[in-house]
Amino acid sequence: MATIDPKAKEKEMSVEERLKALYDLQTVESSIDKIRTLRGELPLEVQDLEDEIEGLDTRMANLDGEIKSLNDAILGKKNEIKESGLLIKKYEAQQMNVRNNREFDSLSKEIEFQKLEIELCEKRIKEFTAELKNKKEVGESSKQLLEDRKADLAAKKKELDEIVGETQVEEERMMQKSEEIATSVPERLLTAFRRIRKNARNGLAVVTVERDACGGCFNKIPPQRQLDIASHKKVIVCEYCGRILVDRAIGGEEAAE
């Protein structure tokens, strides 16, 4: 199958045909923009909610780990208290059978040390318990927030799916039409069109002359330049905003009086 040389295609098309193709392409692309505008910020809102939910899930997992660690720490301190209590009883029993004051004093110091250990463990248990209470409160609020955000996400997704369902067929049809028109536009012009459209307000790369002014930036166009535009002899861009200018005849409309 023979391939079409892009340069040959460009030579085959008259300037008027190129302008008409660009205008038609702009019309279709603007229709696609309008369809996507109907969705508004919903896709971004859905993405933001999904990110927030992922963050909340991570927070909940971290809180669960911290709560488990605190419970383990409290249990550990309680076991230490039991061990110290057993040692105190052991040392007190040994005091009943000491042979001298030095042994009695040594056991008394061990008993005092274990009592201090018990006090320290009780203090740590109080700290851990207070921290545990705070973590649980944060966990409850995070759980409620997570449930709220999941409900918000479900509602937003439903709304987005409804809008997409209503517009998807039309959007696909317009996108196919856009691709078909784009194949008829010389590569050099198509690249320029894409670049201007990307940088232009409202995505308008091709605009008509309206009331002697650019239909994009609304700056006045000199009469001679308007005649050049209407002659369809070359592609002319607005000297102020860089958009491609066409007259209303290109769009199949009668010139404004």
CSV table of C-alpha atoms in Angstrom, one decimal:
chain,number,residue,atom,x,y,z
A,1,MET,CA,0.0,0.0,0.0
A,2,ALA,CA,1.4,3.4,-1.0
A,3,THR,CA,2.1,5.9,1.7
A,4,ILE,CA,1.1,9.5,1.5
A,5,ASP,CA,4.0,12.0,1.7
A,6,PRO,CA,2.9,14.7,4.3
A,7,LYS,CA,4.6,17.4,2.1
A,8,ALA,CA,2.7,16.2,-0.9
A,9,LYS,CA,-0.6,16.3,1.1
A,10,GLU,CA,0.3,19.9,2.1
A,11,LYS,CA,0.9,20.9,-1.5
A,12,GLU,CA,-2.4,19.3,-2.6
A,13,MET,CA,-4.5,21.3,-0.1
A,14,SER,CA,-5.2,24.9,-0.9
A,15,VAL,CA,-4.8,27.5,1.9
A,16,GLU,CA,-8.6,27.8,2.0
A,17,GLU,CA,-8.9,24.1,2.5
A,18,ARG,CA,-6.4,24.1,5.3
A,19,LEU,CA,-8.2,27.0,7.0
A,20,LYS,CA,-11.5,25.2,6.7
A,21,ALA,CA,-10.0,22.0,8.1
A,22,LEU,CA,-8.5,23.9,11.1
A,23,TYR,CA,-11.8,25.7,11.7
A,24,ASP,CA,-13.7,22.3,11.6
A,25,LEU,CA,-11.1,20.8,13.9
A,26,GLN,CA,-11.4,23.7,16.4
A,27,THR,CA,-15.2,23.3,16.3
A,28,VAL,CA,-15.0,19.6,17.2
A,29,GLU,CA,-12.3,20.1,19.9
A,30,SER,CA,-14.4,22.9,21.5
A,31,SER,CA,-17.4,20.5,21.5
A,32,ILE,CA,-15.2,17.9,23.3
A,33,ASP,CA,-14.1,20.6,25.8
A,34,LYS,CA,-17.8,21.4,26.6
A,35,ILE,CA,-18.6,17.8,27.2
A,36,ARG,CA,-15.6,17.5,29.6
A,37,THR,CA,-16.6,20.8,31.3
A,38,LEU,CA,-19.9,19.2,32.2
A,39,ARG,CA,-17.9,16.9,34.5
A,40,GLY,CA,-16.4,19.9,36.1
A,41,GLU,CA,-14.1,19.2,39.0
A,42,LEU,CA,-15.6,15.8,39.7
A,43,PRO,CA,-12.7,13.7,38.4
A,44,LEU,CA,-10.3,15.7,40.6
A,45,GLU,CA,-12.6,15.5,43.6
A,46,VAL,CA,-12.9,11.7,43.2
A,47,GLN,CA,-9.1,11.5,43.0
A,48,ASP,CA,-8.6,13.7,46.1
A,49,LEU,CA,-11.1,11.6,48.0
A,50,GLU,CA,-9.4,8.4,47.0
A,51,ASP,CA,-6.0,9.8,48.1
A,52,GLU,CA,-7.5,11.0,51.4
A,53,ILE,CA,-9.1,7.6,52.1
A,54,GLU,CA,-5.8,5.9,51.4
A,55,GLY,CA,-4.1,8.3,53.9
A,56,LEU,CA,-6.8,7.6,56.5
A,57,ASP,CA,-6.4,3.8,56.0
A,58,THR,CA,-2.7,4.2,56.6
A,59,ARG,CA,-3.3,6.3,59.7
A,60,MET,CA,-5.8,3.7,61.0
A,61,ALA,CA,-3.3,0.9,60.5
A,62,ASN,CA,-0.6,2.9,62.3
A,63,LEU,CA,-2.9,3.7,65.2
A,64,ASP,CA,-3.9,0.0,65.5
A,65,GLY,CA,-0.2,-0.8,65.7
A,66,GLU,CA,0.5,1.9,68.3
A,67,ILE,CA,-2.6,0.8,70.4
A,68,LYS,CA,-1.3,-2.8,70.3
A,69,SER,CA,2.2,-1.7,71.4
A,70,LEU,CA,0.7,0.3,74.3
A,71,ASN,CA,-1.5,-2.6,75.5
A,72,ASP,CA,1.6,-4.9,75.3
A,73,ALA,CA,3.6,-2.3,77.3
A,74,ILE,CA,0.9,-2.0,80.0
A,75,LEU,CA,0.7,-5.8,80.2
A,76,GLY,CA,4.5,-6.0,80.5
A,77,LYS,CA,4.5,-3.5,83.4
A,78,LYS,CA,1.8,-5.4,85.2
A,79,ASN,CA,3.9,-8.5,84.9
A,80,GLU,CA,6.9,-6.6,86.3
A,81,ILE,CA,4.7,-5.5,89.3
A,82,LYS,CA,3.8,-9.1,89.9
A,83,GLU,CA,7.4,-10.2,89.8
A,84,SER,CA,8.5,-7.4,92.1
A,85,GLY,CA,5.6,-8.4,94.5
A,86,LEU,CA,6.8,-12.0,94.6
A,87,LEU,CA,10.4,-10.9,95.2
A,88,ILE,CA,9.3,-8.7,98.1
A,89,LYS,CA,7.5,-11.6,99.7
A,90,LYS,CA,10.6,-13.7,99.2
A,91,TYR,CA,12.9,-11.1,100.7
A,92,GLU,CA,10.6,-10.6,103.7
A,93,ALA,CA,10.6,-14.3,104.3
A,94,GLN,CA,14.4,-14.4,104.2
A,95,GLN,CA,14.6,-11.6,106.7
A,96,MET,CA,13.0,-13.9,109.3
A,97,ASN,CA,16.1,-16.1,109.1
A,98,VAL,CA,19.0,-13.7,108.8
A,99,ARG,CA,22.0,-14.3,111.0
A,100,ASN,CA,23.1,-10.7,111.4
A,101,ASN,CA,22.1,-7.0,110.8
A,102,ARG,CA,24.2,-6.8,107.6
A,103,GLU,CA,22.1,-9.5,105.9
A,104,PHE,CA,18.9,-7.9,107.2
A,105,ASP,CA,19.9,-4.4,105.8
A,106,SER,CA,20.8,-6.0,102.5
A,107,LEU,CA,17.4,-7.6,102.2
A,108,SER,CA,15.7,-4.4,103.3
A,109,LYS,CA,17.5,-2.5,100.4
A,110,GLU,CA,16.3,-5.2,97.9
A,111,ILE,CA,12.7,-4.8,99.2
A,112,GLU,CA,12.9,-1.0,99.0
A,113,PHE,CA,14.3,-1.3,95.4
A,114,GLN,CA,11.4,-3.6,94.4
A,115,LYS,CA,8.9,-1.2,95.9
A,116,LEU,CA,10.4,1.6,93.8
A,117,GLU,CA,10.2,-0.6,90.8
A,118,ILE,CA,6.5,-1.1,91.5
A,119,GLU,CA,6.0,2.6,91.8
A,120,LEU,CA,7.8,3.3,88.6
A,121,CYS,CA,5.8,0.6,86.8
A,122,GLU,CA,2.5,2.1,88.1
A,123,LYS,CA,3.6,5.5,86.9
A,124,ARG,CA,4.4,4.1,83.5
A,125,ILE,CA,1.1,2.3,83.4
A,126,LYS,CA,-0.8,5.5,84.1
A,127,GLU,CA,1.2,7.3,81.2
A,128,PHE,CA,0.5,4.4,78.8
A,129,THR,CA,-3.2,4.3,79.8
A,130,ALA,CA,-3.6,8.1,79.1
A,131,GLU,CA,-1.8,7.7,75.8
A,132,LEU,CA,-3.9,4.7,75.0
A,133,LYS,CA,-7.1,6.6,75.7
A,134,ASN,CA,-5.9,9.5,73.4
A,135,LYS,CA,-5.0,7.0,70.6
A,136,LYS,CA,-8.4,5.4,70.9
A,137,GLU,CA,-10.1,8.7,70.7
A,138,VAL,CA,-8.1,9.7,67.6
A,139,GLY,CA,-8.9,6.2,66.2
A,140,GLU,CA,-12.6,6.7,66.7
A,141,SER,CA,-12.6,10.2,65.0
A,142,SER,CA,-10.5,8.8,62.2
A,143,LYS,CA,-12.8,5.9,61.7
A,144,GLN,CA,-15.8,8.2,61.5
A,145,LEU,CA,-14.0,10.5,59.1
A,146,LEU,CA,-13.1,7.5,57.0
A,147,GLU,CA,-16.7,6.3,56.8
A,148,ASP,CA,-17.8,9.9,55.9
A,149,ARG,CA,-15.2,10.1,53.1
A,150,LYS,CA,-16.1,6.7,51.8
A,151,ALA,CA,-19.8,7.8,51.6
A,152,ASP,CA,-18.7,11.0,49.9
A,153,LEU,CA,-16.6,9.0,47.4
A,154,ALA,CA,-19.5,6.7,46.6
A,155,ALA,CA,-21.7,9.7,45.9
A,156,LYS,CA,-19.1,11.5,43.8
A,157,LYS,CA,-18.4,8.3,41.8
A,158,LYS,CA,-22.1,7.7,41.2
A,159,GLU,CA,-22.5,11.3,40.0
A,160,LEU,CA,-19.4,11.1,37.8
A,161,ASP,CA,-20.5,7.7,36.3
A,162,GLU,CA,-24.0,9.2,35.5
A,163,ILE,CA,-22.4,12.2,33.7
A,164,VAL,CA,-19.9,10.0,31.9
A,165,GLY,CA,-22.6,7.6,30.9
A,166,GLU,CA,-24.7,10.5,29.4
A,167,THR,CA,-21.8,12.0,27.5
A,168,GLN,CA,-19.4,9.1,26.7
A,169,VAL,CA,-21.0,8.1,23.4
A,170,GLU,CA,-21.0,11.7,22.2
A,171,GLU,CA,-17.5,12.3,23.3
A,172,GLU,CA,-16.2,9.2,21.6
A,173,ARG,CA,-18.0,10.2,18.4
A,174,MET,CA,-16.5,13.7,18.5
A,175,MET,CA,-13.0,12.3,19.3
A,176,GLN,CA,-13.2,10.0,16.3
A,177,LYS,CA,-14.3,13.0,14.1
A,178,SER,CA,-11.4,15.0,15.5
A,179,GLU,CA,-8.9,12.3,14.6
A,180,GLU,CA,-10.4,12.1,11.0
A,181,ILE,CA,-10.1,15.8,10.5
A,182,ALA,CA,-6.6,15.9,12.0
A,183,THR,CA,-5.4,13.4,9.4
A,184,SER,CA,-6.3,15.9,6.6
A,185,VAL,CA,-4.4,18.8,8.2
A,186,PRO,CA,-0.7,19.2,7.2
A,187,GLU,CA,1.6,18.1,10.1
A,188,ARG,CA,3.2,21.5,10.4
A,189,LEU,CA,-0.2,23.3,10.8
A,190,LEU,CA,-1.5,20.6,13.1
A,191,THR,CA,1.5,21.0,15.4
A,192,ALA,CA,1.0,24.7,15.5
A,193,PHE,CA,-2.7,24.3,16.2
A,194,ARG,CA,-2.0,22.0,19.1
A,195,ARG,CA,0.6,24.4,20.5
A,196,ILE,CA,-1.7,27.4,20.3
A,197,ARG,CA,-4.6,25.5,21.6
A,198,LYS,CA,-2.6,24.4,24.6
A,199,ASN,CA,-1.6,27.9,25.5
A,200,ALA,CA,-4.8,29.8,24.6
A,201,ARG,CA,-7.6,30.7,26.9
A,202,ASN,CA,-10.6,28.3,26.6
A,203,GLY,CA,-8.5,26.1,24.2
A,204,LEU,CA,-9.3,28.4,21.2
A,205,ALA,CA,-6.6,28.2,18.6
A,206,VAL,CA,-8.7,29.2,15.6
A,207,VAL,CA,-11.1,32.1,15.9
A,208,THR,CA,-13.3,34.2,13.6
A,209,VAL,CA,-13.1,37.9,13.1
A,210,GLU,CA,-16.1,39.4,14.9
A,211,ARG,CA,-17.0,43.1,14.6
A,212,ASP,CA,-13.6,43.9,13.2
A,213,ALA,CA,-11.8,42.3,16.1
A,214,CYS,CA,-10.1,39.0,17.0
A,215,GLY,CA,-12.6,36.5,18.4
A,216,GLY,CA,-10.1,35.4,21.0
A,217,CYS,CA,-8.5,38.5,22.5
A,218,PHE,CA,-10.9,41.1,21.1
A,219,ASN,CA,-8.2,43.4,19.8
A,220,LYS,CA,-9.1,45.4,16.7
A,221,ILE,CA,-7.8,44.1,13.4
A,222,PRO,CA,-6.8,46.7,10.7
A,223,PRO,CA,-9.0,46.7,7.5
A,224,GLN,CA,-6.2,45.6,5.2
A,225,ARG,CA,-5.4,42.6,7.4
A,226,GLN,CA,-9.1,41.7,7.4
A,227,LEU,CA,-9.0,41.7,3.6
A,228,ASP,CA,-6.0,39.4,3.7
A,229,ILE,CA,-7.9,37.1,6.0
A,230,ALA,CA,-10.9,37.1,3.8
A,231,SER,CA,-8.8,36.3,0.7
A,232,HIS,CA,-7.9,32.9,2.1
A,233,LYS,CA,-4.4,33.2,0.5
A,234,LYS,CA,-2.4,32.5,3.6
A,235,VAL,CA,-2.7,31.5,7.2
A,236,ILE,CA,-2.8,34.7,9.3
A,237,VAL,CA,-2.4,34.8,13.1
A,238,CYS,CA,-3.5,37.6,15.5
A,239,GLU,CA,-0.5,39.8,16.3
A,240,TYR,CA,-1.7,40.2,19.9
A,241,CYS,CA,-2.6,36.6,21.0
A,242,GLY,CA,-1.2,34.4,18.3
A,243,ARG,CA,-4.5,32.7,17.4
A,244,ILE,CA,-5.2,31.7,13.8
A,245,LEU,CA,-7.7,34.1,12.3
A,246,VAL,CA,-10.4,33.1,9.8
A,247,ASP,CA,-13.4,35.0,8.5
A,248,ARG,CA,-17.0,33.9,9.1
A,249,ALA,CA,-17.2,32.5,5.5
A,250,ILE,CA,-14.8,29.7,6.4
A,251,GLY,CA,-17.3,28.6,9.0
A,252,GLY,CA,-20.1,28.6,6.5
A,253,GLU,CA,-21.6,31.8,7.9
A,254,GLU,CA,-22.4,35.0,6.1
A,255,ALA,CA,-20.2,37.9,6.9
A,256,ALA,CA,-21.5,40.3,9.5
A,257,GLU,CA,-22.8,43.5,8.3
